[in-house]
PDB file of C-alpha atoms in Angstrom:
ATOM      1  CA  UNK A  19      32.169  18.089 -14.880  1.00 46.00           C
ATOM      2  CA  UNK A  20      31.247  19.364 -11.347  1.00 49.00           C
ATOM      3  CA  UNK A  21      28.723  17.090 -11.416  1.00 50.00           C
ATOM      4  CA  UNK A  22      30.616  13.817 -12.225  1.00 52.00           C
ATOM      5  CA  UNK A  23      32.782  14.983  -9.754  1.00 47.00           C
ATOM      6  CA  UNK A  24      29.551  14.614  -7.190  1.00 54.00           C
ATOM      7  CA  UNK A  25      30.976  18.536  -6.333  1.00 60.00           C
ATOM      8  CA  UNK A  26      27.202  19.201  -4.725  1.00 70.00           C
ATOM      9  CA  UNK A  27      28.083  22.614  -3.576  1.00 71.00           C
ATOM     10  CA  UNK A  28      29.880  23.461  -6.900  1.00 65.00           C
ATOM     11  CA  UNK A  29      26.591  22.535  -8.368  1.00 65.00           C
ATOM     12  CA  UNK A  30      24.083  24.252  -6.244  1.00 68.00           C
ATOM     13  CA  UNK A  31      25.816  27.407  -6.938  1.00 68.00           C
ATOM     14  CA  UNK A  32      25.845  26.976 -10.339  1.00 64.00           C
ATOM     15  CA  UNK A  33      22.004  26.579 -10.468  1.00 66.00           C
ATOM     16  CA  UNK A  34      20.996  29.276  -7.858  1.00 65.00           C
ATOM     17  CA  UNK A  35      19.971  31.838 -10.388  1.00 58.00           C
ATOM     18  CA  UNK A  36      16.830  32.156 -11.603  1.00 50.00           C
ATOM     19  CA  UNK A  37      17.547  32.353 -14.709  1.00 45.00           C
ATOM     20  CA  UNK A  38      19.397  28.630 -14.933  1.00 53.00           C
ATOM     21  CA  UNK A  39      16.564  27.419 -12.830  1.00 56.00           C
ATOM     22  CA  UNK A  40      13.660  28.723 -14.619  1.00 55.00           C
ATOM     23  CA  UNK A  41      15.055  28.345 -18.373  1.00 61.00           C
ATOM     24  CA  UNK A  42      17.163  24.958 -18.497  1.00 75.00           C
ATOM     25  CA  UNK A  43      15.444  21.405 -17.309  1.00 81.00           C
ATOM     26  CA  UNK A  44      18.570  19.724 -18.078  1.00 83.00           C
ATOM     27  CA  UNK A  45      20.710  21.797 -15.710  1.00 80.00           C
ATOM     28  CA  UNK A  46      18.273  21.377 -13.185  1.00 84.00           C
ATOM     29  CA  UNK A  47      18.027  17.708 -13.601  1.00 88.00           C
ATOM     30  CA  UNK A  48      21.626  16.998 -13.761  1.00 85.00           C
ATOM     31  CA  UNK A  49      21.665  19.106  -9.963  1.00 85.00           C
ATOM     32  CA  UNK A  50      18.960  16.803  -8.554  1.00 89.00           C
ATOM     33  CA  UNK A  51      20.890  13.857  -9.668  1.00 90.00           C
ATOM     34  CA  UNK A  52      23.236  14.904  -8.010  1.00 86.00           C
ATOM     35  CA  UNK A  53      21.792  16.185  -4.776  1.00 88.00           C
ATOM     36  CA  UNK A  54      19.643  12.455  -4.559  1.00 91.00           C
ATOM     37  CA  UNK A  55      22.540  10.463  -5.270  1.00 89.00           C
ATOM     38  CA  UNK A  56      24.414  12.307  -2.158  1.00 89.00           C
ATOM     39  CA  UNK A  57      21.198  12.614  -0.452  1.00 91.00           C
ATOM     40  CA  UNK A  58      21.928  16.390   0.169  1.00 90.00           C
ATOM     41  CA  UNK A  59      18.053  17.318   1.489  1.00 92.00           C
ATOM     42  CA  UNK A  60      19.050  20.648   2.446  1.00 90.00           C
ATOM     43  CA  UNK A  61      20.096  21.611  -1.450  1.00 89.00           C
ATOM     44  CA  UNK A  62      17.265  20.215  -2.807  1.00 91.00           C
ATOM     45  CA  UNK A  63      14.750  21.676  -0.747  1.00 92.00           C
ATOM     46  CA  UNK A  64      16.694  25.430  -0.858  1.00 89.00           C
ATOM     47  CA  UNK A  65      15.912  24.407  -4.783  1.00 87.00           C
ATOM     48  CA  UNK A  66      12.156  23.916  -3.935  1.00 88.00           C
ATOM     49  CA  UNK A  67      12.060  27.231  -1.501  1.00 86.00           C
ATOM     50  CA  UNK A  68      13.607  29.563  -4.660  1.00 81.00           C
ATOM     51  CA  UNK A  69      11.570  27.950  -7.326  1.00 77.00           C
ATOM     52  CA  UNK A  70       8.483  29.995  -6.095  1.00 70.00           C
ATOM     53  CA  UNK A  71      10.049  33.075  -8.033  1.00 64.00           C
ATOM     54  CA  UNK A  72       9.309  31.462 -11.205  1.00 68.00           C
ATOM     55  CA  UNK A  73       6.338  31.847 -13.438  1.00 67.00           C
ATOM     56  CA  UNK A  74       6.435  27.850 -14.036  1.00 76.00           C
ATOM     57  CA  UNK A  75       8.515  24.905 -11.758  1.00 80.00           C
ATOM     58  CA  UNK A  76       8.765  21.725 -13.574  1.00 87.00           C
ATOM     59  CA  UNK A  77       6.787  18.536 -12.035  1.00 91.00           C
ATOM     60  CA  UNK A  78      10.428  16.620 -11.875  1.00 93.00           C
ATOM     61  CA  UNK A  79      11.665  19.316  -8.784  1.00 92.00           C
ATOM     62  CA  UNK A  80       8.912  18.387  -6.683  1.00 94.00           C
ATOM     63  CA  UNK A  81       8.979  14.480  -7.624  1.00 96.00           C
ATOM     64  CA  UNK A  82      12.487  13.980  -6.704  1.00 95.00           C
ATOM     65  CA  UNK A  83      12.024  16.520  -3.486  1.00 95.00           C
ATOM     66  CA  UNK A  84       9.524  14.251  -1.805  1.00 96.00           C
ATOM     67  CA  UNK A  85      10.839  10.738  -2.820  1.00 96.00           C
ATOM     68  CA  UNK A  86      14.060  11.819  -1.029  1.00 96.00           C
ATOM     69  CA  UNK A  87      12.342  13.389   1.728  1.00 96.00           C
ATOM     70  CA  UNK A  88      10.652  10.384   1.984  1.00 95.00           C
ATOM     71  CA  UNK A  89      13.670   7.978   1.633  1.00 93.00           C
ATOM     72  CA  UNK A  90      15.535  10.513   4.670  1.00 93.00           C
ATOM     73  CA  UNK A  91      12.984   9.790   7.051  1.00 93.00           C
ATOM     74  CA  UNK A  92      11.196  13.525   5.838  1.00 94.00           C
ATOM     75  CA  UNK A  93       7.627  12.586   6.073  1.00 94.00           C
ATOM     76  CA  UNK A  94       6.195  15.997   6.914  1.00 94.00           C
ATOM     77  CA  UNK A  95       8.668  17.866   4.454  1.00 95.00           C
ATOM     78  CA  UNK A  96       7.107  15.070   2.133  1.00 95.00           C
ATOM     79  CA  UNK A  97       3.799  16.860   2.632  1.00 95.00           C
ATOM     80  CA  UNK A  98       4.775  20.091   2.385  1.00 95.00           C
ATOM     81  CA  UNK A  99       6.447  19.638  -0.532  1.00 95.00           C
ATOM     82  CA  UNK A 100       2.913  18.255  -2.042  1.00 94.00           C
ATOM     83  CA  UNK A 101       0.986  21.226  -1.018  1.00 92.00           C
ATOM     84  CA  UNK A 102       3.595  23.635  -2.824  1.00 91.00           C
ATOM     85  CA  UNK A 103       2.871  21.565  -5.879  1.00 91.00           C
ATOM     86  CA  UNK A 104      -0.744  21.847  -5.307  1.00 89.00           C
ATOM     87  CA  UNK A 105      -0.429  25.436  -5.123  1.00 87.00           C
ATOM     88  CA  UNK A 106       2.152  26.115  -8.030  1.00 86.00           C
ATOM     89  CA  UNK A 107      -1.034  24.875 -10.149  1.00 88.00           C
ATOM     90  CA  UNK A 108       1.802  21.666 -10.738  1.00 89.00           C
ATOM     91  CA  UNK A 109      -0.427  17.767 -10.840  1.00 88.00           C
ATOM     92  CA  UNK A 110       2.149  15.096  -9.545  1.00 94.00           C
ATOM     93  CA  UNK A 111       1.669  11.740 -11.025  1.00 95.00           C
ATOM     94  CA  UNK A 112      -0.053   9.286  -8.456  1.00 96.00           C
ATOM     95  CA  UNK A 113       3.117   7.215  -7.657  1.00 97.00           C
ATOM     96  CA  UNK A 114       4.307  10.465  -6.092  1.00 96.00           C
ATOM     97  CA  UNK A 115       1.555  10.331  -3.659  1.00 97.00           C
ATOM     98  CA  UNK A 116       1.851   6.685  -3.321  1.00 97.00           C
ATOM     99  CA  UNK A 117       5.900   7.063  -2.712  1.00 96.00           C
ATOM    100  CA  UNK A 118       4.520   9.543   0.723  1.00 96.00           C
ATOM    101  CA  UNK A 119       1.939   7.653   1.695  1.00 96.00           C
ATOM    102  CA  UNK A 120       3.707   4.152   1.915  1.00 95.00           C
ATOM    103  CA  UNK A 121       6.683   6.235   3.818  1.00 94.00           C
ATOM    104  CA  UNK A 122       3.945   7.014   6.389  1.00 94.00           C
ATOM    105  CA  UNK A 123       2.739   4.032   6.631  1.00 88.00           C
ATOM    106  CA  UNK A 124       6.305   2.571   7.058  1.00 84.00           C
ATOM    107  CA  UNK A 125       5.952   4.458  10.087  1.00 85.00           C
ATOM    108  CA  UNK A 126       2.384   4.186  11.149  1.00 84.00           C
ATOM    109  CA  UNK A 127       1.574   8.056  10.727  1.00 92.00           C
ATOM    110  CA  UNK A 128      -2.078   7.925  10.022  1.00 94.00           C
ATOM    111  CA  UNK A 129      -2.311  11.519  11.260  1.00 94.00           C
ATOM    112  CA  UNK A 130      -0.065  12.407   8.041  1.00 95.00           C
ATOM    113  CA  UNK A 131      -1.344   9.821   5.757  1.00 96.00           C
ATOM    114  CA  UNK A 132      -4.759  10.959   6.389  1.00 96.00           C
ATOM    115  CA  UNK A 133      -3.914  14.368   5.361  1.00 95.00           C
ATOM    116  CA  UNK A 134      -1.990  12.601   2.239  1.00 96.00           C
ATOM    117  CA  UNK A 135      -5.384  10.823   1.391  1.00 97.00           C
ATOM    118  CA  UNK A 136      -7.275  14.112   1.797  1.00 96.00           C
ATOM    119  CA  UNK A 137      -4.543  15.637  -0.691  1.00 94.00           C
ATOM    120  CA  UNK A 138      -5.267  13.093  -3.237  1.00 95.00           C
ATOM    121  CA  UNK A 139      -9.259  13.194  -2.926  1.00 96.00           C
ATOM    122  CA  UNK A 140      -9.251  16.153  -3.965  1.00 93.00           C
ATOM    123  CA  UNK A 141      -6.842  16.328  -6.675  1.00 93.00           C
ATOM    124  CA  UNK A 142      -7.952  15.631 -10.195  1.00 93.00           C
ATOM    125  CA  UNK A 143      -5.754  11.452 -10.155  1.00 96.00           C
ATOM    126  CA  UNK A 144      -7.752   8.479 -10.213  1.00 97.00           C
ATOM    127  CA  UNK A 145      -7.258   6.115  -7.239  1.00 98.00           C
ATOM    128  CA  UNK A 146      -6.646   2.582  -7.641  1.00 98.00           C
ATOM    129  CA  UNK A 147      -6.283  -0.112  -6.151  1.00 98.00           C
ATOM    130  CA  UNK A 148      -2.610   0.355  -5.004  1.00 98.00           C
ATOM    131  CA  UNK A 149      -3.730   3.260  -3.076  1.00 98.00           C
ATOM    132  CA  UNK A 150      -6.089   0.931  -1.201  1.00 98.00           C
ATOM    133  CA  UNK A 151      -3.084  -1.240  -0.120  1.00 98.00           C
ATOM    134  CA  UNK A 152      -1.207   1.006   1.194  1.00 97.00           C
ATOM    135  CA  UNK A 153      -4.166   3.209   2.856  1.00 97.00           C
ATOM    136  CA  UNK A 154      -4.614  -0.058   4.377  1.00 98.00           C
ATOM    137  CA  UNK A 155      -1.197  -0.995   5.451  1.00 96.00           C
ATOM    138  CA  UNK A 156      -1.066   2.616   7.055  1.00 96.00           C
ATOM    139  CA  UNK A 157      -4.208   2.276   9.168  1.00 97.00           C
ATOM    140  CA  UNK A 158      -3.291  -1.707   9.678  1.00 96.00           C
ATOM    141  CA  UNK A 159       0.350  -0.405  11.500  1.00 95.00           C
ATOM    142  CA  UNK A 160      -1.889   2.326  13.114  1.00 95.00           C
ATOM    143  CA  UNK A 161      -4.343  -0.144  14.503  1.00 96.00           C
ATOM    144  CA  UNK A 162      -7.569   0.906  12.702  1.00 97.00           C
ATOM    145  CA  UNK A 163      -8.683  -1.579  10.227  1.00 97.00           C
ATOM    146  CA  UNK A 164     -12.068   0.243  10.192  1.00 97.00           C
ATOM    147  CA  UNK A 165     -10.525   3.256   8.698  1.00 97.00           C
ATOM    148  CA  UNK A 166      -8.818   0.822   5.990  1.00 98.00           C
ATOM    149  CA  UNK A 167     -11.706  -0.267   5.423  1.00 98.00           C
ATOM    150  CA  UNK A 168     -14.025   3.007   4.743  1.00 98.00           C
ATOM    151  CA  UNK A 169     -11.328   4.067   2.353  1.00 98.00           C
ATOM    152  CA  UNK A 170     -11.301   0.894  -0.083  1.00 98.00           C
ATOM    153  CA  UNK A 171     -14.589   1.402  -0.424  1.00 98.00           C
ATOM    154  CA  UNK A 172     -14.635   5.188  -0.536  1.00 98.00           C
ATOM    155  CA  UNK A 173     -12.122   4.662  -3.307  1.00 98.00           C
ATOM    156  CA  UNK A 174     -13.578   1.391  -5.133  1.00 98.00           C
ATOM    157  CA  UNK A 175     -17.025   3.329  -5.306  1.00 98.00           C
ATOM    158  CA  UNK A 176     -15.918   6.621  -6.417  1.00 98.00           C
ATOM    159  CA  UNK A 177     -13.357   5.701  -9.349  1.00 98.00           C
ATOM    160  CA  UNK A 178     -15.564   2.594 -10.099  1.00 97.00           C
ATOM    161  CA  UNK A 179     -13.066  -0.223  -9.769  1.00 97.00           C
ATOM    162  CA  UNK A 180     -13.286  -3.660  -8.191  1.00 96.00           C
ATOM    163  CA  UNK A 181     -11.074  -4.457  -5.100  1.00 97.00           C
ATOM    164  CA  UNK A 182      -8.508  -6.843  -6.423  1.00 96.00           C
ATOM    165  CA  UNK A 183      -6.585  -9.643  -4.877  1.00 95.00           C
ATOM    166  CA  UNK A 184      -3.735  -7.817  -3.416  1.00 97.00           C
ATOM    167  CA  UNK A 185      -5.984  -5.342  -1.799  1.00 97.00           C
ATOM    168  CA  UNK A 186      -8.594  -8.138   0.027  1.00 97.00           C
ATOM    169  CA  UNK A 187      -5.587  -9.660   0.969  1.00 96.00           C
ATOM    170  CA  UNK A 188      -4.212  -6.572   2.360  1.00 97.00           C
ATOM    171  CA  UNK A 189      -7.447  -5.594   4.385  1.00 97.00           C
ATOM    172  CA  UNK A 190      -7.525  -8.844   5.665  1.00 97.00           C
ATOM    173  CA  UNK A 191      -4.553  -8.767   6.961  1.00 96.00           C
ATOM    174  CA  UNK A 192      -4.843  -5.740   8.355  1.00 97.00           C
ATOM    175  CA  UNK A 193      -8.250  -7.099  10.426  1.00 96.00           C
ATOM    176  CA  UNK A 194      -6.171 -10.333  11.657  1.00 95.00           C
ATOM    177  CA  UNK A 195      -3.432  -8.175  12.788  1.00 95.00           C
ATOM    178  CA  UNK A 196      -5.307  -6.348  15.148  1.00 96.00           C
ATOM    179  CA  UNK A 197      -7.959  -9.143  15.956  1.00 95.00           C
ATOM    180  CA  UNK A 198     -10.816  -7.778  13.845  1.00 96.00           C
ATOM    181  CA  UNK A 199     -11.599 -12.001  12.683  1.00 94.00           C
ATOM    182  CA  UNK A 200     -15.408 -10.597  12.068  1.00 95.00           C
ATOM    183  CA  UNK A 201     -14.492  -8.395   9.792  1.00 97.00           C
ATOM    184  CA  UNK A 202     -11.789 -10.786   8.134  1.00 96.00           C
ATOM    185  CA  UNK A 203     -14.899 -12.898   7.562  1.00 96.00           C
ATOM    186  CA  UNK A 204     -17.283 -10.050   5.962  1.00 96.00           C
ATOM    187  CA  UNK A 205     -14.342  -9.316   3.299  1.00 97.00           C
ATOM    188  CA  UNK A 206     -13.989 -12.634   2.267  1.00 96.00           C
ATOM    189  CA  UNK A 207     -17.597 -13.095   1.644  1.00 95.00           C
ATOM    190  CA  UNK A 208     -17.163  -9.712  -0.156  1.00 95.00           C
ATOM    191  CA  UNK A 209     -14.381 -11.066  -2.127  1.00 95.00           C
ATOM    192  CA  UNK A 210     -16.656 -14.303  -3.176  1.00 94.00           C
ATOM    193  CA  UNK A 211     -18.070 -11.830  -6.148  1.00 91.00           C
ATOM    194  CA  UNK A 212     -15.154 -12.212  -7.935  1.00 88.00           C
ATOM    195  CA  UNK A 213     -14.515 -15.322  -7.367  1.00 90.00           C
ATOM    196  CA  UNK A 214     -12.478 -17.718  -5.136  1.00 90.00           C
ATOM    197  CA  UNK A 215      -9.349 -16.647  -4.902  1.00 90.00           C
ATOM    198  CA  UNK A 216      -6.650 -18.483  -3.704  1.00 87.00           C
ATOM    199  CA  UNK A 217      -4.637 -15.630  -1.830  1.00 89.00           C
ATOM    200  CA  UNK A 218      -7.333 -14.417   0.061  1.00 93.00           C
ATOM    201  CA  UNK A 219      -8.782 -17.748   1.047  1.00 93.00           C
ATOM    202  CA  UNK A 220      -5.549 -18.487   2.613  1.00 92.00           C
ATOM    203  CA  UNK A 221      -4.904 -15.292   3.916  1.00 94.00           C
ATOM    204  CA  UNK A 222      -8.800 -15.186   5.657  1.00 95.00           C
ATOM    205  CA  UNK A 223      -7.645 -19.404   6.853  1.00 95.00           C
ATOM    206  CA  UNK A 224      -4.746 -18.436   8.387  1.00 93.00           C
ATOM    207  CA  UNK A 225      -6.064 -15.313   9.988  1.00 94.00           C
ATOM    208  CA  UNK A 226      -8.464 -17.692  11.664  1.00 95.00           C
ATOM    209  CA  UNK A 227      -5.817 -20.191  12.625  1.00 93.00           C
ATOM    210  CA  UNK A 228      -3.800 -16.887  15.052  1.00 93.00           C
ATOM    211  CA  UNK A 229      -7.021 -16.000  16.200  1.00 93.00           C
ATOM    212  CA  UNK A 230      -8.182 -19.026  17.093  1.00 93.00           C
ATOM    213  CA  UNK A 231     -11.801 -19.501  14.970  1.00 94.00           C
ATOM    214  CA  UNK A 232     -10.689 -22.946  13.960  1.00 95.00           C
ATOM    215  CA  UNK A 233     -14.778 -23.307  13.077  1.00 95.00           C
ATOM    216  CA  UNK A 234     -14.713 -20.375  11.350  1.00 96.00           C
ATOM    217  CA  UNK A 235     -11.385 -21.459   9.043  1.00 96.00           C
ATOM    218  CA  UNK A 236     -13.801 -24.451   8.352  1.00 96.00           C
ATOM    219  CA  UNK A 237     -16.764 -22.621   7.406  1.00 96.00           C
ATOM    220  CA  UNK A 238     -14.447 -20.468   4.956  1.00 96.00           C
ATOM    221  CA  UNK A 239     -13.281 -23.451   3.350  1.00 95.00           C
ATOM    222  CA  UNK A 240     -17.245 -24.808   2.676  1.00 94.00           C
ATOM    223  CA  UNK A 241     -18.197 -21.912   1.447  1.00 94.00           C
ATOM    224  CA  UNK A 242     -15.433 -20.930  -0.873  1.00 93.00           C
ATOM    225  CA  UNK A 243     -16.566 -24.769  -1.689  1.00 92.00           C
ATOM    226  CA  UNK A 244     -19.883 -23.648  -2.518  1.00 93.00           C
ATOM    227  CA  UNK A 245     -19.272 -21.084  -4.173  1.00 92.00           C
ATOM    228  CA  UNK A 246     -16.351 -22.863  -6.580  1.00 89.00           C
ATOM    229  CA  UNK A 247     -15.989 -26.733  -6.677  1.00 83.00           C
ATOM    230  CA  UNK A 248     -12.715 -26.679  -8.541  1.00 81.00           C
ATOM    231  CA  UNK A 249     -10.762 -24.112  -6.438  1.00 83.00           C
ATOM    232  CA  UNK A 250      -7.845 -25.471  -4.944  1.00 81.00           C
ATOM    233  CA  UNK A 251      -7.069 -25.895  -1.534  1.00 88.00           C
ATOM    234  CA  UNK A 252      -3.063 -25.504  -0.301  1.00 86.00           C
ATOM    235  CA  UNK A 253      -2.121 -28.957   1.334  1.00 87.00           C
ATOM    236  CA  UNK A 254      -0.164 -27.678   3.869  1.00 89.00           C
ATOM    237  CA  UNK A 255      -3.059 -25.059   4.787  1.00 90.00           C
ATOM    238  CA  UNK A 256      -5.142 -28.371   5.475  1.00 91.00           C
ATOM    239  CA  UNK A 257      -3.331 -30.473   7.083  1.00 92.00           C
ATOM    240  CA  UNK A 258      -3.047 -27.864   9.928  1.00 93.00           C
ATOM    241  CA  UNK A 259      -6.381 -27.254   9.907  1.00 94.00           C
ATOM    242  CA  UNK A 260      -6.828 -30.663  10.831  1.00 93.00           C
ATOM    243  CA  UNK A 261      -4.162 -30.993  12.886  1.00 93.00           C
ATOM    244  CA  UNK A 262      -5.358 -28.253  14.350  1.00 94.00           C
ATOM    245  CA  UNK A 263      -8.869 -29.205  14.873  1.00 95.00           C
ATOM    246  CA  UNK A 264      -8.399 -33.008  16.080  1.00 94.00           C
ATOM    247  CA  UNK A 265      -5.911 -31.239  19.045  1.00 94.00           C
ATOM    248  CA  UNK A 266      -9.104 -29.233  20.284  1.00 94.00           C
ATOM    249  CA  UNK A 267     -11.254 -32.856  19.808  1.00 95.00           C
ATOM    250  CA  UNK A 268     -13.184 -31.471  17.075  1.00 94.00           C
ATOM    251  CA  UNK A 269     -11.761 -34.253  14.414  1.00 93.00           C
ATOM    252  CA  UNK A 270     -14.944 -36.467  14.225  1.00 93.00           C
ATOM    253  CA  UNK A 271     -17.441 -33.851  14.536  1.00 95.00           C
ATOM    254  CA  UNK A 272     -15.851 -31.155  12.203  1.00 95.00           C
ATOM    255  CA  UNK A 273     -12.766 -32.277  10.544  1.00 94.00           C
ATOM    256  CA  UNK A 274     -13.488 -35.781   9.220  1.00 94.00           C
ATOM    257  CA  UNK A 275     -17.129 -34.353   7.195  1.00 94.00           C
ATOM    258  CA  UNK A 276     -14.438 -31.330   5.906  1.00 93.00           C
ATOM    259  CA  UNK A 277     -12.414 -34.198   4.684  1.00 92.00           C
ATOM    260  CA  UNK A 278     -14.940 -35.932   3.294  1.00 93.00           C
ATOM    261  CA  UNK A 279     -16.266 -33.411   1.292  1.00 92.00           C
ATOM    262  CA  UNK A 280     -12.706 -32.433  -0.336  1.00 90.00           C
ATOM    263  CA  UNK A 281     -12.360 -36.161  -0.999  1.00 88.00           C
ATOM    264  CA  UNK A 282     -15.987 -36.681  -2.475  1.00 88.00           C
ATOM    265  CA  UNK A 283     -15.395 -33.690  -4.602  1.00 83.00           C
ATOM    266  CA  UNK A 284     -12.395 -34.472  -5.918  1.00 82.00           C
ATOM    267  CA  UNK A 285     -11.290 -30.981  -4.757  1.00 77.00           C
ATOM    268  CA  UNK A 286      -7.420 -30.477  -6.111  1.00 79.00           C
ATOM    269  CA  UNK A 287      -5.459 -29.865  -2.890  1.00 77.00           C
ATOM    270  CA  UNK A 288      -2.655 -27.765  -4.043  1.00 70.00           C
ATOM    271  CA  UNK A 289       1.083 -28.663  -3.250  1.00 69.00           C
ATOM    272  CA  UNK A 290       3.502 -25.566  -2.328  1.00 61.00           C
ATOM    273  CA  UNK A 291       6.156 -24.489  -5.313  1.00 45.00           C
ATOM    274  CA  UNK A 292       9.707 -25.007  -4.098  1.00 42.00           C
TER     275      UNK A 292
END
């Protein structure tokens, strides 16, 4: 009843025993509830602090410790947290990790994330390719698409997994963001193994259009082209491009033979869903 009553003091005093904590989950539960839903931190984490007494601490206590750490603005508490799980011998599923690691990058702590990363390496979870986003939104806020892009592949090559849509998209992003256009370039060409894909090509175009390689934008849409005739090309995506490209007096030389390829190929240019 204390705890319908949202009572979180009532509660935490109630629970403060070892015995309650160590021998009933659903007491323990029903206190976290309530200590999340009144985002009482300082309860919760007294919980974590007197759970070292016990032979075993359930995986829960520590999940619901660093997602509200990490929803109070916690991020280093958030870490701590994980390194008292790593040491109670306790394996937190990977959306714990990813919960910590998109808080830091929220925040552009690569400092922290990068420990967060190291935490995961070396853990027993298989990385994936929602780790690679948001390892690459953190360095992409922290201005380092270079480290982004050591860890997709770090990650890709050591739990054998092809980068996926989401995650070019996200590394490309990152590059165009902090005017890495080169190495926008080399990941779409990466990308080009699996395929043209219509997220990416239009995240690589537009990354050219804010940084200005109008002849590169062109030379992504040729080769994504080459590599697949029937892949669609956004109409609004290139009617700027030649908008684009006739304002810098480039429309005879580059734009018209563009057109006249898409035109020649019957290439499907794609209307946007309203």
């Amino acid at each position: 009843s204390a705890a319908r009553a949202g009572y979180a003091e009532i509660v935490h005093s109630v629970l403060c025993s070892e015995y309650v904590l160590s021998q009933n989950d659903s007491v323990l539960r029903t206190a976290i509830g309530v200590y999340c839903k009144q985002q009482r931190w300082d309860l919760l984490y007294e919980v974590v602090v007197s759970a070292d007494i016990c032979d075993t601490v359930p995986s829960f206590l520590f999940d619901a410790a660093i997602r509200l750490a990490c929803a109070t603005g916690r991020q280093r508490e958030a870490f701590e947290i994980l390194g008292r799980a790593t040491r109670s011998g306790v394996c937190l599923d990977l959306e714990v990790y990813h919960c910590a690691l998109q808080s830091c990058g929220s925040l552009a702590m690569a400092t922290l994330g990068g420990m967060i990363i190291k935490e995961m390496l070396a853990s027993p979870l298989v990385l994936d390719n929602r780790t690679v986003v948001l390892t690459t939104r953190l360095y992409g806020a922290a201005g380092d698409p270079a480290a982004a892009i050591h860890y997709a592949r770090l990650f890709s090559e050591r739990f054998d997994f092809c980068l996926g849509v989401e995650a070019y998209t996200a590394l490309v992003d990152a590059c165009v963001e902090n005017d890495a256009g080169d190495e926008a370039l080399e990941l779409f060409e990466a990308s080009l193994q699996g395929g043209v894909q219509p997220h990416i090509l239009e995240a690589v175009v537009v990354g050219c259009f804010r940084l200005g390689y109008l002849e590169d934008a062109v030379g992504v849409i040729h080769c994504a082209l080459d590599v697949d005739q029937g892949c669609g090309i956004p109409s609004t995506l290139l009617k700027d491009l030649v908008f684009l490209l006739y304002r810098r007096g480039l429309g005879v030389e580059v734009a018209t033979p563009l057109l006249d390829r898409v035109v020649g190929m019957q290439v499907a240019v794609l209307e946007p869903v309203c």
